[in-house]
Coordinates of C-alpha atoms in Angstrom, one line a residue:
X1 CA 0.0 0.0 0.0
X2 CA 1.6 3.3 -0.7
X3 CA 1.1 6.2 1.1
X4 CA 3.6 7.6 3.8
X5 CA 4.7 5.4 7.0
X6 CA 3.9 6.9 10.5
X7 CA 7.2 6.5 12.6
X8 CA 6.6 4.5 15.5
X9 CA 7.2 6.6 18.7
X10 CA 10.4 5.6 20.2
X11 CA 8.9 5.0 23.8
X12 CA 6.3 2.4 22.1
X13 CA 9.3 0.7 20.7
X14 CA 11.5 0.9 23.8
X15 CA 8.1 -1.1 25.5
X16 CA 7.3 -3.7 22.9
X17 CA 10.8 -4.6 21.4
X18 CA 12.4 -7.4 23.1
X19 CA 15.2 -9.4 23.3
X20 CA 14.3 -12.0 21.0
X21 CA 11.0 -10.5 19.3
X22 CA 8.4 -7.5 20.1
X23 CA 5.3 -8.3 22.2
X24 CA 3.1 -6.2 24.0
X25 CA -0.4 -5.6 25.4
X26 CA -2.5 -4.7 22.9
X27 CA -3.4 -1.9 21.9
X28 CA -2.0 -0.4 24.5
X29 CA 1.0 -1.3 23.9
X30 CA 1.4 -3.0 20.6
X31 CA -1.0 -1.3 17.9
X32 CA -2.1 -1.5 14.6
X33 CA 0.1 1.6 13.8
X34 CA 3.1 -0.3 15.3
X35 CA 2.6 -3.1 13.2
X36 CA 2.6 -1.3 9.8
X37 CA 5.6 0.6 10.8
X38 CA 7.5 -2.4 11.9
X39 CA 6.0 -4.4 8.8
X40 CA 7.8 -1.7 6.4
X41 CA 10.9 -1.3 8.4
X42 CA 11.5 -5.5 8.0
X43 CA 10.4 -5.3 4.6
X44 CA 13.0 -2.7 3.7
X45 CA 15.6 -4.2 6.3
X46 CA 15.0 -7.6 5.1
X47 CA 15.9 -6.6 0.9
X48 CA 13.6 -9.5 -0.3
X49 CA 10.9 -9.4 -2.7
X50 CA 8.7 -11.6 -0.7
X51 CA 8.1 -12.4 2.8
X52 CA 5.7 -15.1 4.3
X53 CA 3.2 -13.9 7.1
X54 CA 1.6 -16.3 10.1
X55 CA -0.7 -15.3 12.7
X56 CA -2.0 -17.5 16.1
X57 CA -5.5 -17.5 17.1
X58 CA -5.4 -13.9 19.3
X59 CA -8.6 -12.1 18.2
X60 CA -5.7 -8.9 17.8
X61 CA -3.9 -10.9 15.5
X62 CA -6.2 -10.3 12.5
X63 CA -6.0 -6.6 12.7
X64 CA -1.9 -6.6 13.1
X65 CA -1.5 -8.8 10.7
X66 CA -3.2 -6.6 8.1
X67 CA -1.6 -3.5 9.3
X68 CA 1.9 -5.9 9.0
X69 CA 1.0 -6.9 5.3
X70 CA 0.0 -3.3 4.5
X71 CA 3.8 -1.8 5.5
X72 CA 5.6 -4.8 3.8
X73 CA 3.6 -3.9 0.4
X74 CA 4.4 -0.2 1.1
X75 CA 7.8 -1.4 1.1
X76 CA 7.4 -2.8 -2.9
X77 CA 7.4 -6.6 -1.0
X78 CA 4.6 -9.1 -1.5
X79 CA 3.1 -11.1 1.5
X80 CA 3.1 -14.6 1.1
X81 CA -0.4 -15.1 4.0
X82 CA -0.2 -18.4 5.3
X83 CA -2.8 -17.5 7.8
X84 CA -3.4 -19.3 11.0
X85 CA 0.2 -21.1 12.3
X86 CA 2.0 -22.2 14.6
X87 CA 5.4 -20.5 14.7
X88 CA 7.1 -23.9 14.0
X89 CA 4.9 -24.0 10.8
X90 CA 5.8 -19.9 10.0
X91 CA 9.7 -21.1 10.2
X92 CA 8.7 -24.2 8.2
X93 CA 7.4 -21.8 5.8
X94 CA 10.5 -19.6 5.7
X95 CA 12.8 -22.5 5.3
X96 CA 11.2 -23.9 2.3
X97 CA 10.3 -20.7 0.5
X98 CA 13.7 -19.4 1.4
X99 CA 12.3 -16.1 2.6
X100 CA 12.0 -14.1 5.4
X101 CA 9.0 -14.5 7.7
X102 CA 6.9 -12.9 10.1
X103 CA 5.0 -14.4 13.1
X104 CA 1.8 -12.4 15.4
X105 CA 2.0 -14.1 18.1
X106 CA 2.7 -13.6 21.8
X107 CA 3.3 -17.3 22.4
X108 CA 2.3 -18.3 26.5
X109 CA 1.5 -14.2 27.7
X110 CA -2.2 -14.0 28.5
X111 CA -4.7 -13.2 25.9
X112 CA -3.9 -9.2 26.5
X113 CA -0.7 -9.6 24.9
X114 CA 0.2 -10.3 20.9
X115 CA 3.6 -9.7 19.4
X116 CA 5.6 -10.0 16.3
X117 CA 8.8 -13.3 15.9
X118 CA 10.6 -12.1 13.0
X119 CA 13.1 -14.5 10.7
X120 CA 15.3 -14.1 7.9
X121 CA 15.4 -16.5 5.3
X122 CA 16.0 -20.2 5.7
X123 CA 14.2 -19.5 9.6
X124 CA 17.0 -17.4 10.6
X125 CA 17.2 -15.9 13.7
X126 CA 16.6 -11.9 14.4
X127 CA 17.0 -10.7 17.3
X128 CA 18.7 -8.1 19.3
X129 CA 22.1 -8.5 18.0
X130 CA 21.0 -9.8 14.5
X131 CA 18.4 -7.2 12.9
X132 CA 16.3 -6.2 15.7
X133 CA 17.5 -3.1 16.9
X134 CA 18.0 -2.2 13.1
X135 CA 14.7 -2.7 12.2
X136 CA 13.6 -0.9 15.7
X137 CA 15.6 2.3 14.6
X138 CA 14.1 2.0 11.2
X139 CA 10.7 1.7 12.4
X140 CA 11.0 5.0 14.3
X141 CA 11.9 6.6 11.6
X142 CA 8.8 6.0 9.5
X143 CA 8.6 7.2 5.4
X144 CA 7.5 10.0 4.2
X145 CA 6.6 8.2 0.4
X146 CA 7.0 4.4 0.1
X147 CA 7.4 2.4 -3.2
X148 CA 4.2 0.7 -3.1
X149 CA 2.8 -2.2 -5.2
X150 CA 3.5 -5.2 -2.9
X151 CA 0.6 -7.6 -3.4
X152 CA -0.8 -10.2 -0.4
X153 CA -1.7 -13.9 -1.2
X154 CA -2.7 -16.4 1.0
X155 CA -1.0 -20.0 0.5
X156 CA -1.7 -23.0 2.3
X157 CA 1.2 -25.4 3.9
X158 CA -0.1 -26.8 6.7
X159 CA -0.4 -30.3 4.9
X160 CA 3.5 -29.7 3.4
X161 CA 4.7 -29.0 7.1
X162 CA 2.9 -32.0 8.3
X163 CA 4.4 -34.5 6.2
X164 CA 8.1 -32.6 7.0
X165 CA 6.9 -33.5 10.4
X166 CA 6.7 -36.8 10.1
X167 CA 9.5 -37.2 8.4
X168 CA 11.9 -37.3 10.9
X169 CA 11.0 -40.9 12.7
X170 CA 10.6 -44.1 11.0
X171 CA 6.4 -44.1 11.3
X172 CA 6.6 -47.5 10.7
X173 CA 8.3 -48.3 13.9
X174 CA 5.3 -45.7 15.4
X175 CA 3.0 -48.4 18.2
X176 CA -1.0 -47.6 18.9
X177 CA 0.1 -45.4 22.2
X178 CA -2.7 -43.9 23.7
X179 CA -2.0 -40.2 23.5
X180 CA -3.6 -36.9 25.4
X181 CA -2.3 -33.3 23.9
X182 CA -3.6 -30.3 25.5
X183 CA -3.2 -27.7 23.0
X184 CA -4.9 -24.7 25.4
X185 CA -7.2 -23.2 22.7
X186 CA -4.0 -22.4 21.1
X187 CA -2.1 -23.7 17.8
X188 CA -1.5 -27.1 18.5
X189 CA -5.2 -27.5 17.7
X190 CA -4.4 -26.8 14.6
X191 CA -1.5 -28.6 13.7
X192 CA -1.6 -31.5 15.9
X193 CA -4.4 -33.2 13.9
X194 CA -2.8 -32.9 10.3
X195 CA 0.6 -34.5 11.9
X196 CA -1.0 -37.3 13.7
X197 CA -3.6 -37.7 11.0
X198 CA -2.1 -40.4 9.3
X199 CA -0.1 -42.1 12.3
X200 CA -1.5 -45.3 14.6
X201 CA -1.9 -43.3 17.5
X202 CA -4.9 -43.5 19.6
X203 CA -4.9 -39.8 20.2
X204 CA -7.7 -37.8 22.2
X205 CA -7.6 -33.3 22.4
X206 CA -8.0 -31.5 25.0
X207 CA -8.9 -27.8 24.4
X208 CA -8.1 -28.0 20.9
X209 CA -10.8 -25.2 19.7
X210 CA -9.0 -22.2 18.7
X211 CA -9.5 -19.6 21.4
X212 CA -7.1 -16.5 22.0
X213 CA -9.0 -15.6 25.3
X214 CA -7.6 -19.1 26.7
X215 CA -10.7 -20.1 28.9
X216 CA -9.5 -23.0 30.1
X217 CA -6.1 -22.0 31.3
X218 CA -2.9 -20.1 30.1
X219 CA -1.1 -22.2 27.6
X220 CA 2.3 -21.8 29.7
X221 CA 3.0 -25.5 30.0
X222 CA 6.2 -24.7 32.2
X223 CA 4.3 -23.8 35.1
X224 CA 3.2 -27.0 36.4
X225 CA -0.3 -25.6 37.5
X226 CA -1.3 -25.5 33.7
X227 CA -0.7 -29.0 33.4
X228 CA -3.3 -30.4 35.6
X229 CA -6.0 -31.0 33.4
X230 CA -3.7 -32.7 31.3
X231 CA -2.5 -35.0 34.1
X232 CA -5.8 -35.9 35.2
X233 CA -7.2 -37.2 31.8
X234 CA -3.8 -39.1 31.2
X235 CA -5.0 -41.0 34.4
X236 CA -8.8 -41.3 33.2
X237 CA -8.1 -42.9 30.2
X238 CA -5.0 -44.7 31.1
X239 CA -2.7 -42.8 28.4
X240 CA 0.9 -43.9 27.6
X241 CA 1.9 -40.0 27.6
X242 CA 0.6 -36.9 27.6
X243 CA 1.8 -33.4 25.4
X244 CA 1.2 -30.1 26.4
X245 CA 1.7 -27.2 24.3
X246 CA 1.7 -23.3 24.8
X247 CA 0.0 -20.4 22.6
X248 CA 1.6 -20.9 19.7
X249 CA 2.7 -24.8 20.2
X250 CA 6.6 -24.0 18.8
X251 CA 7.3 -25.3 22.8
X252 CA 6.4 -29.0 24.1
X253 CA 6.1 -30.5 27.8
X254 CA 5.2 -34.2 28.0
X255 CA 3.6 -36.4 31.5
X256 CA 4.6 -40.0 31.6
X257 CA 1.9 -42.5 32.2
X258 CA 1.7 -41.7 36.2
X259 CA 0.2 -37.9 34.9
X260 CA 4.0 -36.8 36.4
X261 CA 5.4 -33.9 34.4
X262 CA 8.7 -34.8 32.5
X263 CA 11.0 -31.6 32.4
X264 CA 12.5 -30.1 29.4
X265 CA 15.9 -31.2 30.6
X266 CA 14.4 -35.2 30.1
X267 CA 13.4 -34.5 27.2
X268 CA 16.4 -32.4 25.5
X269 CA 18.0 -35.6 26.7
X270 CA 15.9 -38.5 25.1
X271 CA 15.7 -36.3 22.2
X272 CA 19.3 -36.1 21.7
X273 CA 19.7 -39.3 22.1
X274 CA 17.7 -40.3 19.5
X275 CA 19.1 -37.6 17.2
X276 CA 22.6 -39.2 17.4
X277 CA 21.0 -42.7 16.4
X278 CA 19.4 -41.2 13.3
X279 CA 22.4 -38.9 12.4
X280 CA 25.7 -40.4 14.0
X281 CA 28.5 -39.2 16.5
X282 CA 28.7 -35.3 16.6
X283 CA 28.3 -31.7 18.2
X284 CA 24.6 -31.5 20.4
X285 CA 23.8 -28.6 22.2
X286 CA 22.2 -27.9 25.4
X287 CA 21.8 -24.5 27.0
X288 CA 23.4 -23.8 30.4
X289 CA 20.3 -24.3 32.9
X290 CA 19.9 -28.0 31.3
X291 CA 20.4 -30.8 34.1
X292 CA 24.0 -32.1 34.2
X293 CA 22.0 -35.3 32.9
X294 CA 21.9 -33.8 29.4
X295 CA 25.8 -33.4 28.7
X296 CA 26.1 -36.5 30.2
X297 CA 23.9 -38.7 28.0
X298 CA 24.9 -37.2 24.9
X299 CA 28.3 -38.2 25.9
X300 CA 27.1 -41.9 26.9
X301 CA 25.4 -41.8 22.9
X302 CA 28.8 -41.1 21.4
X303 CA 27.4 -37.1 21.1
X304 CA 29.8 -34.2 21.7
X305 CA 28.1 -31.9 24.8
X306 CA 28.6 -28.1 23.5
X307 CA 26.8 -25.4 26.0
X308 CA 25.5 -22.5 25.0
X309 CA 23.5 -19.3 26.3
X310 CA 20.1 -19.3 26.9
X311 CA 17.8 -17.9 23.6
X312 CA 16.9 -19.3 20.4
X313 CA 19.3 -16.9 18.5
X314 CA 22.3 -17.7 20.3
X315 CA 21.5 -21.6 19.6
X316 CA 20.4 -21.3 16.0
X317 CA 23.8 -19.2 15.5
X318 CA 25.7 -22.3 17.1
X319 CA 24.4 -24.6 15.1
X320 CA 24.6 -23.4 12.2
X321 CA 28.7 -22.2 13.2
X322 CA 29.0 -26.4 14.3
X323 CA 26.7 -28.4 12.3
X324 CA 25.5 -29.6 15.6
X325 CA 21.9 -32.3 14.6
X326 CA 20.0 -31.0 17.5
X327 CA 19.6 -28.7 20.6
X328 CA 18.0 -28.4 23.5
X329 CA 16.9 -26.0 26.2
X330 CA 14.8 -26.8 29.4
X331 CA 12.1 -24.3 28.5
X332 CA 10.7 -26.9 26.7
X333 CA 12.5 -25.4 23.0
X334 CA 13.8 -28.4 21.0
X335 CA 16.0 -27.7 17.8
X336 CA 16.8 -29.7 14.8
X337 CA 19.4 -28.7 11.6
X338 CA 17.2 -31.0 9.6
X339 CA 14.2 -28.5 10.2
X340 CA 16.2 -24.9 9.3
X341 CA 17.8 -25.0 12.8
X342 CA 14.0 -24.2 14.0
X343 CA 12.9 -25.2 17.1
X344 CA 9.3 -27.6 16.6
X345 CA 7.7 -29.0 19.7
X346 CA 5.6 -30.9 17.4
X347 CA 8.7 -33.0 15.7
X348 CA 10.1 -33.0 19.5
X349 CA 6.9 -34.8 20.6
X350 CA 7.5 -37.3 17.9
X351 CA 10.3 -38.2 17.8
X352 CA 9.9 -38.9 21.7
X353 CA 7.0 -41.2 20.9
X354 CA 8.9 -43.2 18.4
X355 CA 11.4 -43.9 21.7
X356 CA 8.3 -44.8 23.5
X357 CA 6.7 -47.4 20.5
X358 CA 10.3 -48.8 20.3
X359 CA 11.0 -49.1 23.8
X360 CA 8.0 -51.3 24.4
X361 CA 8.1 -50.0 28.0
X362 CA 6.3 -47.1 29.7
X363 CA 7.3 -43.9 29.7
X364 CA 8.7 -43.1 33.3
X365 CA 10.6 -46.6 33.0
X366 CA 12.3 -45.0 29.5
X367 CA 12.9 -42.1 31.1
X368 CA 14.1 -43.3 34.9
X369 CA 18.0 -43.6 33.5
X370 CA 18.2 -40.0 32.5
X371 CA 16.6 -38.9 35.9
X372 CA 19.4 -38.9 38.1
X373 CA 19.5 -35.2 39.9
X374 CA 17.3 -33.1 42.0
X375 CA 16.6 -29.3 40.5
X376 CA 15.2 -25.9 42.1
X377 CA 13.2 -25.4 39.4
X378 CA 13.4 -21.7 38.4
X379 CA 13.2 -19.3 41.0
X380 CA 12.8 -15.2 40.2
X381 CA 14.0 -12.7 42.8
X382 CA 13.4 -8.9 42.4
X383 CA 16.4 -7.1 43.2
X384 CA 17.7 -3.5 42.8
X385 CA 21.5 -3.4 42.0
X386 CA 21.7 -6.3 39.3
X387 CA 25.6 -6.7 38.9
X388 CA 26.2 -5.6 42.6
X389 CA 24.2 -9.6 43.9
X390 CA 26.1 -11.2 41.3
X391 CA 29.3 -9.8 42.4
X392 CA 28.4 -10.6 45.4
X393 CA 27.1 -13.9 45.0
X394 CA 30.4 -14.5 42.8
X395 CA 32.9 -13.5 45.8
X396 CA 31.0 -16.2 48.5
X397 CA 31.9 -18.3 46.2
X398 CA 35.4 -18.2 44.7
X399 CA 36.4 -21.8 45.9
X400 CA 34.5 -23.5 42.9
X401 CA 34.1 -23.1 39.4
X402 CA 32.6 -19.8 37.8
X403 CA 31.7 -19.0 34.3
X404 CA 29.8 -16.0 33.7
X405 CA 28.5 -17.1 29.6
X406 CA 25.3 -16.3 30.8
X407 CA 24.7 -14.6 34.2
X408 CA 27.1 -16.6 37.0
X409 CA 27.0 -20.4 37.0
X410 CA 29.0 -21.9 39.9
X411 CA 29.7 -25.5 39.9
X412 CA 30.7 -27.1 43.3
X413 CA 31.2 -30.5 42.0
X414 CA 28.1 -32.2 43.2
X415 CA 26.0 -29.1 43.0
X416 CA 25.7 -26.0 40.8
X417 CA 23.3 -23.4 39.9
X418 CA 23.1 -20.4 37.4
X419 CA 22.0 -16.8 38.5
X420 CA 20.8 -15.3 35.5
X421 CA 19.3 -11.2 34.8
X422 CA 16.2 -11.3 33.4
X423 CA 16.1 -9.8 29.7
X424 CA 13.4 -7.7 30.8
X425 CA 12.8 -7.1 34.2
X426 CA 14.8 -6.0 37.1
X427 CA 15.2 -9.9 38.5
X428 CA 17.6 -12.8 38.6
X429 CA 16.7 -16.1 37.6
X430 CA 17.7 -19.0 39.6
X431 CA 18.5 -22.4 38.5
X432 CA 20.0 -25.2 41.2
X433 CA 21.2 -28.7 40.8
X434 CA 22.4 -31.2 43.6
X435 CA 22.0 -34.6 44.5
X436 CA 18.9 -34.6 46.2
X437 CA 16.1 -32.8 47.5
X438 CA 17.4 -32.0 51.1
X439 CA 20.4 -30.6 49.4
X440 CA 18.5 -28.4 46.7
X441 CA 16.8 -26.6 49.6
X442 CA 19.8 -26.1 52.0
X443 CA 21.3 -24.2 48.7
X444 CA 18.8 -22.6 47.2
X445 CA 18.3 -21.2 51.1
X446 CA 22.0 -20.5 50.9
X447 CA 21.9 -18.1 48.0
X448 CA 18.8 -16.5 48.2
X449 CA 20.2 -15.1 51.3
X450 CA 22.4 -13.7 49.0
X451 CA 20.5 -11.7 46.9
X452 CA 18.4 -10.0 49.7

């Protein structure tokens, strides 16, 4: 659409741009206006002809997405509409059109929120230090005339991505597992059934209507209140697993058989497992709040452990700068060179279930040999002077190991933890390993006396 570009005021921008993408309450936060302006400022950054545009089920969505389109075609670029996505199916989408690609979504945030993922092509990562803050300082300038003449088409790849999908287990190894997958009224609901379509599963949904006001409970699968529904039908029906997925379903959790919640640590590590079966020996990566159970089975697979900072960009950068098959973080983000370098909790979930039909055993007996530490969980603490606690926290404890490639992470040997600034708030994230139980609480006491 021609026509000048409004520049986006610089204290919207400072709110709703992020890290890793741009997300805000809208339209307080993130408007209509906002989206246009960033729309042409990716479109120009970006230098393509084309880009490819998803959106998630927020009732916002629509509206940004149209004021997105209408700055890209401003720019002279033509939106590729794939309409409703999940974001693994918007990277999909980049990959194999070899463009760059936008994503409305605001992934687990409550229905209030929406937000923008951007990618260049292939699914590569922008963030902060790779386009972001370019496209940010492009957006606030705006355009007083603009090229024009983009055109918008929709195109439909949700059966392509499906098929990709399935293609990375053997689904003729696939058993008849009883499976429940609470999608949240988000995404999953909409590319969970044209994955498992085809496949032997005996597969029942749970909140699977599309629904960005979320009535049955936030799609935040970390937070082990929001699987409770999930863990209750798994019992009910006597289910060999259950999957839970968040807003916009590019993150998976699993429950064993018992309705016990599996953490993302488990799973990076089955996962990788598997990946060095299908791939052979090499680099897999595991960010550095992963259990020391991770490193230590990729080792015991013939992998090569490689740790890396917390953030999709950072990972996808690694891998790509490796050639690592797969990586994994403990937020429930699983990785995979064959797909882009994209993270897919739908392929993660698979190929997890293909370990499950071939094992022939249930899932917390599978799992029980990678289980071998006791963890904190993350724990966030407000605090005023940032680098002051973690100099502090640094000095009690000079007698053991210290890196500081993300945050502080001390390791004592048969404990360790990572202290980690939040990316957008005034806090410090927590994360604590030991032995046991007893001794995760006498540390976690220890330093959180710390950081008072």
């Amino acid at each position: 659409m021609p026509g000048p570009i409004d520049p986006v005021p610089a204290d919207v921008l400072a709110g709703i741009v992020k890290a890793y993408d741009i997300r805000g309450i809208c339209p307080d936060e993130l408007r209509p206006s906002a989206a246009r302006g960033i729309g042409y400022a990716f479109a120009e950054w970006s230098g393509a002809t084309q880009l490819v545009l998803g959106r998630d089920m927020r009732p916002s969505g629509v509206s940004l997405a149209d004021a997105f389109a209408s700055g890209a075609q401003a720019a002279g670029v033509d939106v590729i509409d794939i309409g409703l996505a999940s974001t693994d199916l918007l990277y999909f989408a980049s990959g194999h059109l070899d463009l760059p690609g936008a994503m409305l979504t605001a992934s687990h945030n409550p229905a209030a929120y929406n937000g923008i993922k951007l990618c260049g092509p292939g699914a590569a990562p922008v963030g902060a230090n790779s386009g972001l803050a370019d496209i940010a300082q492009r957006a606030a300038q705006g355009a007083t005339s603009t090229a024009g003449g983009g055109r918008r088409h929709s195109r439909d790849l949700l059966d392509t991505f499906a098929i990709h999908v399935r293609s990375f287990v053997d689904v003729e190894s696939l058993a008849p597992l009883r499976v429940v997958a609470d999608t949240a009224n988000g995404m999953g609901g909409h590319v969970l059934p044209a994955v498992f379509g085809p496949l032997p599963f005996e597969w029942e949904l749970m909140y699977g209507e599309l629904d960005g006001t979320f009535p049955n409970h936030p799609a935040d699968p970390i937070r082990p209140e929001n699987l409770v529904d999930l863990s209750k039908r798994v019992l009910e029906v006597g289910a060999d697993v259950g999957l839970a997925f968040d807003g916009d379903a590019d993150r998976v959790f699993l429950t064993d058989e018992r309705g016990r919640a599996v953490s993302g640590s488990l799973l990076t590590a089955l996962v990788a497992q598997a990946m060095l079966r299908r791939c052979g020996p090499g680099p897999i990566l595991y960010n550095l709040i992963c259990s020391r159970a991770v490193p230590e089975a990729i080792a015991e697979a013939g992998g090569q452990p490689l740790r890396t900072r917390v953030g999709h960009s950072f990972i996808k950068t690694e891998m790509a700068r490796t050639g690592a098959a797969f990586g994994g973080e403990h937020s429930g983000h699983y990785y995979f060179a064959d797909n882009y370098r994209a993270d897919s909790g739908l392929i993660a979930a698979l190929v997890a279930l293909e370990q499950l039909s071939t094992a022939a055993v249930p899932l917390s007996e599978l799992l029980a040999p990678l289980d071998r530490y006791a963890s904190s969980g993350e724990i966030n603490t407000r605090v005023g002077d940032i680098d002051e606690v973690l100099r502090r926290v640094s000095a009690r404890f000079t007698r053991y190991s210290q890196d500081r490639l993300d945050g502080l992470t001390v390791d004592a040997g048969d404990w360790w933890f990572n202290l980690r600034p939040s990316n957008t708030e005034p806090l410090l994230r927590l994360n604590l390993e030991a032995l046991d139980a007893e001794a995760v609480a006498e540390r976690v006491s220890e330093i959180r006396a710390l950081l008072a």
